[in-house]
XYZ file of N, CA and C in Angstrom:
423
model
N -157.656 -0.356 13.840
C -157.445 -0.275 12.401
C -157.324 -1.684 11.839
N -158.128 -2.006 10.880
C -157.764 -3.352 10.005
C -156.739 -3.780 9.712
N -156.364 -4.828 9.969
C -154.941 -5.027 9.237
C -155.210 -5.506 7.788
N -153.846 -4.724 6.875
C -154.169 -4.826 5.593
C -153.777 -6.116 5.025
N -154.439 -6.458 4.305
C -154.487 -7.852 3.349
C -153.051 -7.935 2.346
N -153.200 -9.019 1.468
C -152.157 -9.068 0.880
C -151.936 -8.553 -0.363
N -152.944 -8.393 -0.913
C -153.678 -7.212 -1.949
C -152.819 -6.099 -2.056
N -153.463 -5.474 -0.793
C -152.981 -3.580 -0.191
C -151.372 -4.046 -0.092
N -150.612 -4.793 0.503
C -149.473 -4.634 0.916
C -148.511 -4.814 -0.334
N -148.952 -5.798 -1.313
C -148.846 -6.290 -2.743
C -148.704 -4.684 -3.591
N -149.769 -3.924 -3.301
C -149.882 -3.003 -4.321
C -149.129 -1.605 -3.926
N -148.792 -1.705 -2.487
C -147.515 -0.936 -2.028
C -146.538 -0.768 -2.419
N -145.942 -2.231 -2.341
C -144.695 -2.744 -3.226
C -144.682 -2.045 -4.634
N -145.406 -2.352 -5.293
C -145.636 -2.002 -6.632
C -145.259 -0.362 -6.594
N -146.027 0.333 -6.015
C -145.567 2.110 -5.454
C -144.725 2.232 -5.251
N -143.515 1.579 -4.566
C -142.754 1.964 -4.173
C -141.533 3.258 -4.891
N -141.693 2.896 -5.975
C -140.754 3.963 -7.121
C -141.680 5.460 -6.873
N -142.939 5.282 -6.127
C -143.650 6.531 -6.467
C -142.878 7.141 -5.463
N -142.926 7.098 -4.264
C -142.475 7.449 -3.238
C -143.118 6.944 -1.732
N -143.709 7.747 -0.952
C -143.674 7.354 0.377
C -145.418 7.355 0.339
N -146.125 6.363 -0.020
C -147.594 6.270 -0.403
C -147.692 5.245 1.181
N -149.067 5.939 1.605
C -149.692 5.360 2.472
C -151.144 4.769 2.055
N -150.977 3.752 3.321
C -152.949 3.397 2.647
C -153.056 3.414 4.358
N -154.625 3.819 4.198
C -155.597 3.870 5.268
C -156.882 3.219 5.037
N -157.328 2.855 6.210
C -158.573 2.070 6.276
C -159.622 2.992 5.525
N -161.104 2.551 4.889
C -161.887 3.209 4.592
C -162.942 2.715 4.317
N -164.111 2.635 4.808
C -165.895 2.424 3.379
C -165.190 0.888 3.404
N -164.837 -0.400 4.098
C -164.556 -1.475 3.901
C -163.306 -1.580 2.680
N -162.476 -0.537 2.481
C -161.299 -0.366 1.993
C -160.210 0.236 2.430
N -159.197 0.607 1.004
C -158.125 1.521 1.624
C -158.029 2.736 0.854
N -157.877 3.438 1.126
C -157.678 4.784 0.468
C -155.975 4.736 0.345
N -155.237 5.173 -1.157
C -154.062 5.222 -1.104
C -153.730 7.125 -0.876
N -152.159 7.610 -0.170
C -152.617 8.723 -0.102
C -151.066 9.054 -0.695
N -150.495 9.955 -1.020
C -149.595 10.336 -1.020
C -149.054 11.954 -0.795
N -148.031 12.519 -0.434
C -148.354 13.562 -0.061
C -149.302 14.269 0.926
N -150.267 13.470 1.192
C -151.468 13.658 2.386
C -152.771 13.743 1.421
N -152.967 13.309 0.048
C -153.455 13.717 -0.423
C -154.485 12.077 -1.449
N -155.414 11.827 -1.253
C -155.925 10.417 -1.807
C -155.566 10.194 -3.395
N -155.086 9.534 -3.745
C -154.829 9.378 -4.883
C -155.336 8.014 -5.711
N -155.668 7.110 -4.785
C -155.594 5.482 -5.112
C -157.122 5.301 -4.112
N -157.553 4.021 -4.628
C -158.712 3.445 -3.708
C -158.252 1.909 -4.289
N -158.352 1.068 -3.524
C -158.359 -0.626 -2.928
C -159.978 -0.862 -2.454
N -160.724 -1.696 -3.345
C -161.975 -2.274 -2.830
C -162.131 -3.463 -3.678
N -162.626 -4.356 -2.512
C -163.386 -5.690 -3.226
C -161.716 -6.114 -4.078
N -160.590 -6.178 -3.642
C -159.747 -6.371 -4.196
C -159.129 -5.732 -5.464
N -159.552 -4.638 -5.854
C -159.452 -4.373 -7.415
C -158.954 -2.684 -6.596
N -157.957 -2.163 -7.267
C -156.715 -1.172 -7.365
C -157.734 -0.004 -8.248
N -157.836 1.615 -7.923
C -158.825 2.273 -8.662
C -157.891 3.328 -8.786
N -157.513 4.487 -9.537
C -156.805 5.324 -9.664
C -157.485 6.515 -9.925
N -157.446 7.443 -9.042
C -157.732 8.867 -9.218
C -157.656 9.774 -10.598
N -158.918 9.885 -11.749
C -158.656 10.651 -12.911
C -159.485 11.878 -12.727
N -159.540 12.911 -13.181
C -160.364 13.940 -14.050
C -159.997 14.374 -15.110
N -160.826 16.017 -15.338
C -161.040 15.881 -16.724
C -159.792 15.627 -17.961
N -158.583 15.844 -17.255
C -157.296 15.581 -17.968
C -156.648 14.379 -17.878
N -157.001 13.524 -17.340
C -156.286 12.261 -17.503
C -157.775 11.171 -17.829
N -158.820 11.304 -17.609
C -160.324 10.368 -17.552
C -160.070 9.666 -19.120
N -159.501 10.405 -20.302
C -159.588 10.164 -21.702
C -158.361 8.944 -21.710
N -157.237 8.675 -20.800
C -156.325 8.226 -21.311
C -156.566 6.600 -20.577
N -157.661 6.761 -19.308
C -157.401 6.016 -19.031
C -159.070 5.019 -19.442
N -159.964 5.634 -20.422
C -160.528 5.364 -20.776
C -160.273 4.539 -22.655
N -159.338 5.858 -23.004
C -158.605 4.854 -24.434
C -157.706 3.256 -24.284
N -157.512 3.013 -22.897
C -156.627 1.927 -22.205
C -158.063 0.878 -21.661
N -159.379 1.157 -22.126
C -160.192 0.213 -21.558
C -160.443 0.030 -19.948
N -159.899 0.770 -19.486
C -160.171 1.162 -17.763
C -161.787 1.510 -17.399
N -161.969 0.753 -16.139
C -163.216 1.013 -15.666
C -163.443 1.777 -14.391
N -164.528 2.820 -14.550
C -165.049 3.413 -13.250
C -165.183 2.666 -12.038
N -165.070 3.187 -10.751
C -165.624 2.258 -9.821
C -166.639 2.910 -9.678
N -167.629 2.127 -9.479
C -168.881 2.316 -9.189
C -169.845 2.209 -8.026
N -170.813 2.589 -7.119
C -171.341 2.282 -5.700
C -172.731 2.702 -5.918
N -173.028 1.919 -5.356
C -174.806 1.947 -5.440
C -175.332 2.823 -4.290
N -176.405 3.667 -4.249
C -176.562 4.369 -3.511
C -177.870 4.506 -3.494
N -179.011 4.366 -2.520
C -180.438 4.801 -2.840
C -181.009 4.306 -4.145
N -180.411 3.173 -4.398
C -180.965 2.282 -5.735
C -180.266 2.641 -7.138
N -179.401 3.687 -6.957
C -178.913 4.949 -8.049
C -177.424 3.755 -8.231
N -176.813 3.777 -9.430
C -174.996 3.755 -9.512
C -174.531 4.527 -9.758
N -173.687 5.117 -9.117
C -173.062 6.524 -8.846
C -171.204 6.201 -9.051
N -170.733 6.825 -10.573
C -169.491 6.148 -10.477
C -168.779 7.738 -10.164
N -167.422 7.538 -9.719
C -166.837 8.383 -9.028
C -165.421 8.231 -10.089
N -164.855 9.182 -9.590
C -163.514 9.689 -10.461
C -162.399 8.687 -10.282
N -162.413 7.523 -9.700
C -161.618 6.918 -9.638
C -161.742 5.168 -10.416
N -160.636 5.019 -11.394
C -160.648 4.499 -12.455
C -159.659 3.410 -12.238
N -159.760 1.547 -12.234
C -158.596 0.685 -12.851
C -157.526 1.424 -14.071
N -156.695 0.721 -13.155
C -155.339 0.727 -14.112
C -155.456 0.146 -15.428
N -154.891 0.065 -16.466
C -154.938 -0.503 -17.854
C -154.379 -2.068 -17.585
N -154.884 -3.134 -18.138
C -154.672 -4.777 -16.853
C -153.260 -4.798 -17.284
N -152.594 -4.414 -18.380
C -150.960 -4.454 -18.330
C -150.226 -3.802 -17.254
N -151.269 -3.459 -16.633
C -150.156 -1.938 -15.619
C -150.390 -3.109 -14.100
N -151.147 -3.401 -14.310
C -152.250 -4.142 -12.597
C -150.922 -5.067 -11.902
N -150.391 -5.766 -12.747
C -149.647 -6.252 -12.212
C -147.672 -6.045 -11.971
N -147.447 -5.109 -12.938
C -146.033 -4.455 -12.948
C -145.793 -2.942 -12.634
N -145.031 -3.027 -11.853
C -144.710 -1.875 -11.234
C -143.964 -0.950 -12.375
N -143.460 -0.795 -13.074
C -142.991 -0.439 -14.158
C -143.982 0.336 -15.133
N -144.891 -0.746 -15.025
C -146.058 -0.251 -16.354
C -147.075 0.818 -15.074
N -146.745 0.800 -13.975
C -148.175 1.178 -13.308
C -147.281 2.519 -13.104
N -146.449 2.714 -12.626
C -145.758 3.817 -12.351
C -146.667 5.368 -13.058
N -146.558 4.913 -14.430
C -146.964 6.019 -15.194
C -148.626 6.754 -14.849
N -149.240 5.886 -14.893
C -150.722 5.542 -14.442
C -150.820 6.379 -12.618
N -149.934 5.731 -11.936
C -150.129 6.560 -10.484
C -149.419 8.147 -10.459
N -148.878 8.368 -10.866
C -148.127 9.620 -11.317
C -149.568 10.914 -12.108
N -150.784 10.097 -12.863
C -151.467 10.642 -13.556
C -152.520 10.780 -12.415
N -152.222 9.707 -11.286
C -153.529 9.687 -10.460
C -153.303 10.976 -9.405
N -151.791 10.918 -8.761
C -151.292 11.989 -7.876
C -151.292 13.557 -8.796
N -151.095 13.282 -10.057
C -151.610 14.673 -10.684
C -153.041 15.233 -10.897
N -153.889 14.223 -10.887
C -155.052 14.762 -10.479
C -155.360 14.838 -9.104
N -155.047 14.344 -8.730
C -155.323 14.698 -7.153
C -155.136 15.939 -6.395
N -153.622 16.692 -7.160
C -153.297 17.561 -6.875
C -153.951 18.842 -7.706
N -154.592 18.689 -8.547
C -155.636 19.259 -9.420
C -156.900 19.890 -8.834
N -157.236 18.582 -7.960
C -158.256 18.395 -7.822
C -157.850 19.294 -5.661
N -156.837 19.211 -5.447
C -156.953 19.984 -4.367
C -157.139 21.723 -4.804
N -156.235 22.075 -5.798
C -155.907 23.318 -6.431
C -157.436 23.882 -6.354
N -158.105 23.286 -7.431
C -159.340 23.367 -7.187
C -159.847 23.618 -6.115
N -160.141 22.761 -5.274
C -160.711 23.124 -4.398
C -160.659 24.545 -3.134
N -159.161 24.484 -3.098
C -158.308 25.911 -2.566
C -159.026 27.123 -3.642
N -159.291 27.151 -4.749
C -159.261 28.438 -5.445
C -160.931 28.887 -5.167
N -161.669 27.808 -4.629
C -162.632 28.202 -4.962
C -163.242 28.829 -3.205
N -162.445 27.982 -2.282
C -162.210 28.973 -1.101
C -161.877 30.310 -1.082
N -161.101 30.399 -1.483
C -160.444 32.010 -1.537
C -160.877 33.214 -2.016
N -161.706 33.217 -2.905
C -162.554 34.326 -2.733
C -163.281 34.506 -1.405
N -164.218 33.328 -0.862
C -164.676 33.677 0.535
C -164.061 34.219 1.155
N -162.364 34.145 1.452
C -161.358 34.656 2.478
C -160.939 35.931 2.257
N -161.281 36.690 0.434
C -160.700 37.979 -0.068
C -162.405 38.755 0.293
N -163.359 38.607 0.858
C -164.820 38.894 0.964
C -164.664 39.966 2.623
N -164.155 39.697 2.777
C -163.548 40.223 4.328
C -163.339 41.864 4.388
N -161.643 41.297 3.605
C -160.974 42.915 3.118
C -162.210 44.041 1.979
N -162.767 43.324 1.225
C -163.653 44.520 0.714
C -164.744 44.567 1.189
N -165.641 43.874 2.524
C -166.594 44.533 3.138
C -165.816 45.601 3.989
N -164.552 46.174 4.349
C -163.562 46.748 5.098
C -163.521 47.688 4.304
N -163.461 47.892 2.750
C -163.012 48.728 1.839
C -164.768 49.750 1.519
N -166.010 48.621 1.409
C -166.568 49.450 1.511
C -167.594 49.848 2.817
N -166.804 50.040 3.531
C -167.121 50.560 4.965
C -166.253 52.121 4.643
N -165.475 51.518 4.052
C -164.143 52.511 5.007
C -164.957 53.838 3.313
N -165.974 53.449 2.425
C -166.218 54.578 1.613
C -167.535 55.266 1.686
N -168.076 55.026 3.002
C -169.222 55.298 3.852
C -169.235 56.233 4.248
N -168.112 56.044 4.802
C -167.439 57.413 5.833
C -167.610 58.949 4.968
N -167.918 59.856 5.875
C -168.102 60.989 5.114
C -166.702 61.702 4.810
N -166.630 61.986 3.814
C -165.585 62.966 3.346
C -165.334 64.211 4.466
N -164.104 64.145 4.790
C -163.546 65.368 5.132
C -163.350 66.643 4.582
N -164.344 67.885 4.806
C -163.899 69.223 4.459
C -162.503 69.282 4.661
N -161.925 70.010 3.675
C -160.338 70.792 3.909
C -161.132 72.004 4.303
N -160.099 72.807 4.916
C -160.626 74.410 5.443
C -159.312 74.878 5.632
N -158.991 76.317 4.647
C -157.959 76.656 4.136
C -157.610 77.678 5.237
């Protein structure tokens, strides 16, 4: 595993009020995680914060930028967004900002769980219509 720079360890500190945030190696970065769950990205030195469709507006009215990655000649920007530059460096001001990132994140798992679960409820009613296949039983008095 890489050892992390002074950047990543810098921007830990700063978390610390969030709670118990980890970073892991990744793609020549770090992925921040909290809860078990990615919330943060570290690349090329610059701090990216996890938005969708409910937080993308706030952190776009704050002048925040997409990160972006080139792909097959394409730029392909992804849901994860700079902090507002007042926040970049105080833990105080960023607090609010990572709190919006771990709420989408957790959004964004919800999501993903709900859209499993029908596959898993697909089971019990191929069971239900099996079980109306079956021929009816005569009563005989």
């Amino acid at each position: 595993m890489p050892r992390m720079d002074s950047f990543v360890e810098y921007t830990l500190e700063l978390l610390e009020p969030l709670g118990a945030v980890q970073a892991r190696s990744m793609f020549g970065g770090w992925g921040l995680y909290y809860g078990g769950r990615m919330f943060g990205l570290i690349i090329q030195g610059q701090l990216y914060l996890k938005t969708d469709d409910v937080t993308r507006a706030d952190f776009e009215a704050e002048g925040c930028r997409p990160f972006i990655y080139q792909s097959r000649g394409k730029e392909l920007p992804m849901s994860y967004w700079t902090p507002p530059a007042d926040a970049e460096d105080d833990g105080r001001r960023l607090l609010p900002w990572a709190r919006r990132a771990v709420d989408a994140s957790n959004r964004a798992a919800m999501k993903k769980a709900a859209k499993k679960a029908p596959a898993a409820k697909k089971a019990p009613a191929a069971k239900k219509a099996a079980a109306k296949k079956k021929p009816a039983r005569v009563r005989r008095s």
